[in-house]
PDB file of C-alpha atoms in Angstrom:
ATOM      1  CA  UNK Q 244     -12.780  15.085  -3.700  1.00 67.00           C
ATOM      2  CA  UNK Q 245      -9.045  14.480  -3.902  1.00 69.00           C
ATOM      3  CA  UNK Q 246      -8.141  11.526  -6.330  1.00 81.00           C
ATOM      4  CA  UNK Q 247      -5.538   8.992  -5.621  1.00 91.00           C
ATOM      5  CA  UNK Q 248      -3.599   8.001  -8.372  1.00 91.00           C
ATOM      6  CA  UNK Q 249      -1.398   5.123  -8.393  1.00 94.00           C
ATOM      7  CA  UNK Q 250       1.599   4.109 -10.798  1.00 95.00           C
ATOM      8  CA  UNK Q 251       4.301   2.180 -11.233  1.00 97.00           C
ATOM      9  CA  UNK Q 252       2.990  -1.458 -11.611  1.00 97.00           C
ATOM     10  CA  UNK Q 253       3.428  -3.731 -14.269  1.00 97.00           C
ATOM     11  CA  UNK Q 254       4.940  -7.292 -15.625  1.00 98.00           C
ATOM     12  CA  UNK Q 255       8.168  -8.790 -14.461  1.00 98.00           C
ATOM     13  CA  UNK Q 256       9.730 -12.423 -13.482  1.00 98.00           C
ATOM     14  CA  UNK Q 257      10.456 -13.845  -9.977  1.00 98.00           C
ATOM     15  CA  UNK Q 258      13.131 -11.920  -8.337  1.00 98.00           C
ATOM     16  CA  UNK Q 259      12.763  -8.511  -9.896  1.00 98.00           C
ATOM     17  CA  UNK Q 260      11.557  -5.064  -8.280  1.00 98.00           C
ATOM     18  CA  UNK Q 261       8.919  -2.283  -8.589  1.00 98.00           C
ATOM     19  CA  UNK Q 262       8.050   0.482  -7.288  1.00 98.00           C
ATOM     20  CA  UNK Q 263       4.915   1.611  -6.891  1.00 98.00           C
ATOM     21  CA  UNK Q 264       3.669   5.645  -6.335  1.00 97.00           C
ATOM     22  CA  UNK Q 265       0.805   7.086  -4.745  1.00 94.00           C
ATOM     23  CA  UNK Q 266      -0.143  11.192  -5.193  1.00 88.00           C
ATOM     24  CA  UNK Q 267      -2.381  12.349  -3.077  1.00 77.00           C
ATOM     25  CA  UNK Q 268      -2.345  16.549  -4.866  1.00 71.00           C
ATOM     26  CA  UNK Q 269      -2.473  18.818  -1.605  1.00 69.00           C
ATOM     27  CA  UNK Q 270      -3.698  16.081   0.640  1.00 74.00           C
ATOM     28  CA  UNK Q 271      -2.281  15.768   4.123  1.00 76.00           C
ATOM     29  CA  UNK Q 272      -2.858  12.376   5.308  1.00 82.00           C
ATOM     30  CA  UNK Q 273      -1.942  10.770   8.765  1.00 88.00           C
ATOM     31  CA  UNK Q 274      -1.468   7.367   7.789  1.00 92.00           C
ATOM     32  CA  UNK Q 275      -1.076   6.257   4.104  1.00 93.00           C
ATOM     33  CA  UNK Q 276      -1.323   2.754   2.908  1.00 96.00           C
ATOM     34  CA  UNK Q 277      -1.006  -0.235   0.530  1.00 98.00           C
ATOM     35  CA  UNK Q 278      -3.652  -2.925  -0.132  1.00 98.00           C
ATOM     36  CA  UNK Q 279      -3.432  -5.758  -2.411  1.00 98.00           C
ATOM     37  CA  UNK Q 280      -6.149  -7.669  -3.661  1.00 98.00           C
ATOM     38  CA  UNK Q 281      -5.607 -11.082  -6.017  1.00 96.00           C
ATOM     39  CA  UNK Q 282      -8.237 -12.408  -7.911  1.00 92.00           C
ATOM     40  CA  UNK Q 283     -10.826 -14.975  -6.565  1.00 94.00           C
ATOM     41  CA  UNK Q 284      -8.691 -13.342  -2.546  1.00 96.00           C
ATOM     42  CA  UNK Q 285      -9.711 -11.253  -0.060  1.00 96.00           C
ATOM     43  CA  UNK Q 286      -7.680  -7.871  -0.298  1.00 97.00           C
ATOM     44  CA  UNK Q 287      -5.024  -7.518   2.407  1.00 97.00           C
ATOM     45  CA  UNK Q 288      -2.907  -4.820   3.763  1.00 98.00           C
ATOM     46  CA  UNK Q 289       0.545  -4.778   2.690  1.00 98.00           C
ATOM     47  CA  UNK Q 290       2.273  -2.198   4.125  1.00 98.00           C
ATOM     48  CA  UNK Q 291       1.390   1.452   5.693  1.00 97.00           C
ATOM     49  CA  UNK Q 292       3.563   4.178   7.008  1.00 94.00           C
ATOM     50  CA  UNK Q 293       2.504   7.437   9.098  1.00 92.00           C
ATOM     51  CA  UNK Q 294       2.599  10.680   8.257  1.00 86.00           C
ATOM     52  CA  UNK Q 295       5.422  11.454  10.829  1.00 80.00           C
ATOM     53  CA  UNK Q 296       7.748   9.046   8.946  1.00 70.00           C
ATOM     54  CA  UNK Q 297       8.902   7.162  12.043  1.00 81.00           C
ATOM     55  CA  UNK Q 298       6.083   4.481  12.031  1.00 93.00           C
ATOM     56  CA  UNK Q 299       5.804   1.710   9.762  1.00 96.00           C
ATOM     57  CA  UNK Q 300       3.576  -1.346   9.156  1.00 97.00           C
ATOM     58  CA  UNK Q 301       4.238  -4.316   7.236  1.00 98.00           C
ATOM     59  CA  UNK Q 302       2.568  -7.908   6.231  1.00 98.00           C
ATOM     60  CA  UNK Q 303       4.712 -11.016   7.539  1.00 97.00           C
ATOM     61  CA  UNK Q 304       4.147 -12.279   3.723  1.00 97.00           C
ATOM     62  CA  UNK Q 305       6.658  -8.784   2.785  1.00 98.00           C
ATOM     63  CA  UNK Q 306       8.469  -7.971   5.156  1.00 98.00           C
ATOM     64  CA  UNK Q 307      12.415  -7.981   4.361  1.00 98.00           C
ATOM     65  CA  UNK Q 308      11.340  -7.147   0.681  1.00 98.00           C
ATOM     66  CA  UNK Q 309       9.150  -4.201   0.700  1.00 98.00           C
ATOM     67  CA  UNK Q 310       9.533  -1.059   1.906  1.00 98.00           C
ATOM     68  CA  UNK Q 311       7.356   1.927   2.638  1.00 96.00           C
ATOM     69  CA  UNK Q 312       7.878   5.475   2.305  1.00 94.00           C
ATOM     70  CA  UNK Q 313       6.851   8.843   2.243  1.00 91.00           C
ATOM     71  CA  UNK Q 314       7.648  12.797   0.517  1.00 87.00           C
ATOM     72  CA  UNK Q 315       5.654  14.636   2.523  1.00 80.00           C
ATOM     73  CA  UNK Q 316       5.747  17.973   0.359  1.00 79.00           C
ATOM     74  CA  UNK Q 317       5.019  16.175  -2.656  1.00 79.00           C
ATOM     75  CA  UNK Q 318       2.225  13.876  -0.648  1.00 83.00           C
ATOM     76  CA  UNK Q 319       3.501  10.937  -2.693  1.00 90.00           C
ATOM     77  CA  UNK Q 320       3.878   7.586  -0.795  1.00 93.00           C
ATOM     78  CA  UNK Q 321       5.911   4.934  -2.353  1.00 96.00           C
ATOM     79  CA  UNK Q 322       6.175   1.424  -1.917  1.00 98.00           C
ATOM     80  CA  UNK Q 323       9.877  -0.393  -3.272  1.00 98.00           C
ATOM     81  CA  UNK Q 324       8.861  -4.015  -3.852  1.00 98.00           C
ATOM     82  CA  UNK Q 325      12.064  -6.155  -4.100  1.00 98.00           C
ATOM     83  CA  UNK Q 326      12.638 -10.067  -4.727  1.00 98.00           C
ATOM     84  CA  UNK Q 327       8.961 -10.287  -6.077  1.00 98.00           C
ATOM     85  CA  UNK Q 328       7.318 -13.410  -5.850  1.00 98.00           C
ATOM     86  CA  UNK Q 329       4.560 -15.127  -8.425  1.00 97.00           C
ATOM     87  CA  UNK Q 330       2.309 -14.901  -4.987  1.00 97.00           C
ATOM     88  CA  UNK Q 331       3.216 -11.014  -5.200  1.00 98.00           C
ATOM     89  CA  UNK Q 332       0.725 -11.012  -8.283  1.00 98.00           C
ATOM     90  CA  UNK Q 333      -2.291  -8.769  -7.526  1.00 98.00           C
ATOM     91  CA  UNK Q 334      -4.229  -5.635  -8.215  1.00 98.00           C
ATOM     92  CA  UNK Q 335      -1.925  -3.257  -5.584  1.00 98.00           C
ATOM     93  CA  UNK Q 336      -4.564  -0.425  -4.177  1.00 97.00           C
ATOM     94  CA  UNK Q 337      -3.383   3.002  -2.285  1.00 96.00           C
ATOM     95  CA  UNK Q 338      -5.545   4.120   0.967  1.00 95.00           C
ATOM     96  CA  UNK Q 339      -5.276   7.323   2.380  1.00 92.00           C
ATOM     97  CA  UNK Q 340      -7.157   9.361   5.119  1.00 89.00           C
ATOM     98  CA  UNK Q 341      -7.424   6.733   7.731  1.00 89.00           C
ATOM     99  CA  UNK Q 342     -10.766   7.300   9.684  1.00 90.00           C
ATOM    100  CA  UNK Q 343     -11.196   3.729  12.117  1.00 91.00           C
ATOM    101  CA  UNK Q 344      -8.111   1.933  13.264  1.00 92.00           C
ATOM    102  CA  UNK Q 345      -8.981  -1.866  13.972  1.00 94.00           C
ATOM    103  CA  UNK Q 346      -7.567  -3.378  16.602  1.00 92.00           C
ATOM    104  CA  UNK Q 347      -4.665  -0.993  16.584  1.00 91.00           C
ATOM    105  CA  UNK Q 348      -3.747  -2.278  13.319  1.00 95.00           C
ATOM    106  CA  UNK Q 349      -3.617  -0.006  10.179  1.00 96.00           C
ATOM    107  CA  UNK Q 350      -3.395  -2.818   7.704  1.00 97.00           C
ATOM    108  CA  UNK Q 351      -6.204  -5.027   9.139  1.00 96.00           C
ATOM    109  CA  UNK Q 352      -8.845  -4.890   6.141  1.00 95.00           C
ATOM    110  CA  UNK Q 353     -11.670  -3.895   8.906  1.00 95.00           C
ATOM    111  CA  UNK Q 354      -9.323  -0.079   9.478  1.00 95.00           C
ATOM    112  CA  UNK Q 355     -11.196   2.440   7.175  1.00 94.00           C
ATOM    113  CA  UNK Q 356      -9.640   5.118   4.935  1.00 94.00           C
ATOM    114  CA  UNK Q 357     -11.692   7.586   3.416  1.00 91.00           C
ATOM    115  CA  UNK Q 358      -9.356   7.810   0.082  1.00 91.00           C
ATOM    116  CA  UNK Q 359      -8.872   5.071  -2.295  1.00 94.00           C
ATOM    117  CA  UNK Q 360      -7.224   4.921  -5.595  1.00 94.00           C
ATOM    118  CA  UNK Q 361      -8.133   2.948  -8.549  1.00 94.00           C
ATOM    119  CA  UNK Q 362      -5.095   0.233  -8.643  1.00 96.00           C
ATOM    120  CA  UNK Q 363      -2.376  -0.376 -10.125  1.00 97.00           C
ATOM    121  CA  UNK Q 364      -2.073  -3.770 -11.406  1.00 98.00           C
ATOM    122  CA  UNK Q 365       1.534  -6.189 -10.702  1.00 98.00           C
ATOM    123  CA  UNK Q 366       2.112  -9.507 -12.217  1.00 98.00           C
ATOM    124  CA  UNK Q 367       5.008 -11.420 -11.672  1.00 98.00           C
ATOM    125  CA  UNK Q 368       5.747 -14.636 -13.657  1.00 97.00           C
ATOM    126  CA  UNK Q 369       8.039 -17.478 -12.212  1.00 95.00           C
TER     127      UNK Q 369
END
């Protein structure tokens, strides 16, 4: 079964960036995403692009300082997290393979994707 491996996460203050990297080896996927999950939360969708490039979805919470993308060869989606925020702070998950689109809405936690990877954790002090 392919194996998505995220990267990229890690410690930094209020106002600093990440980025964060999803492979997905081979795997063709037609929508890949980012979940986020804090603890004692509910996980939530932060941001997911399709496979065409053209089509991207974003939480109100990140919008204006995230930012999707995809290398389609590689099969490598990225997410560029700028101005980060102590509420930022969460276990950040990669989906891929999306199977059930809920209510039109691939970031709605009820959507299913049959790939998941393992997280990559981002803390963000004030």
């Amino acid at each position: 079964q392919v194996q998505l491996v995220e990267s990229g996460g890690g410690s930094v203050q209020a106002g600093g960036s990440l980025r964060l990297s999803c492979g997905a080896a081979g795997y063709r996927s037609n929508y890949m995403a980012w979940f986020r999950q804090a603890p004692g939360k509910e996980r939530e969708g932060v941001a997911a692009i399709w496979s065409g490039g053209d089509r991207t979805y974003y939480a109100d919470s990140v919008k204006g300082r995230f930012t999707i993308s995809l290398d389609n060869p590689l099969g490598t989606v990225y997410l560029q997290m700028n101005d980060l925020k102590p509420e930022d702070t969460a276990m950040y998950y990669c989906a891929a393979g999306l199977s059930r689109l809920y209510g039109d809405d691939p970031l709605d936690t009820r959507t299913s994707y049959d790939r998941w990877g393992r997280g990559t954790q981002v803390t963000v002090s004030s």
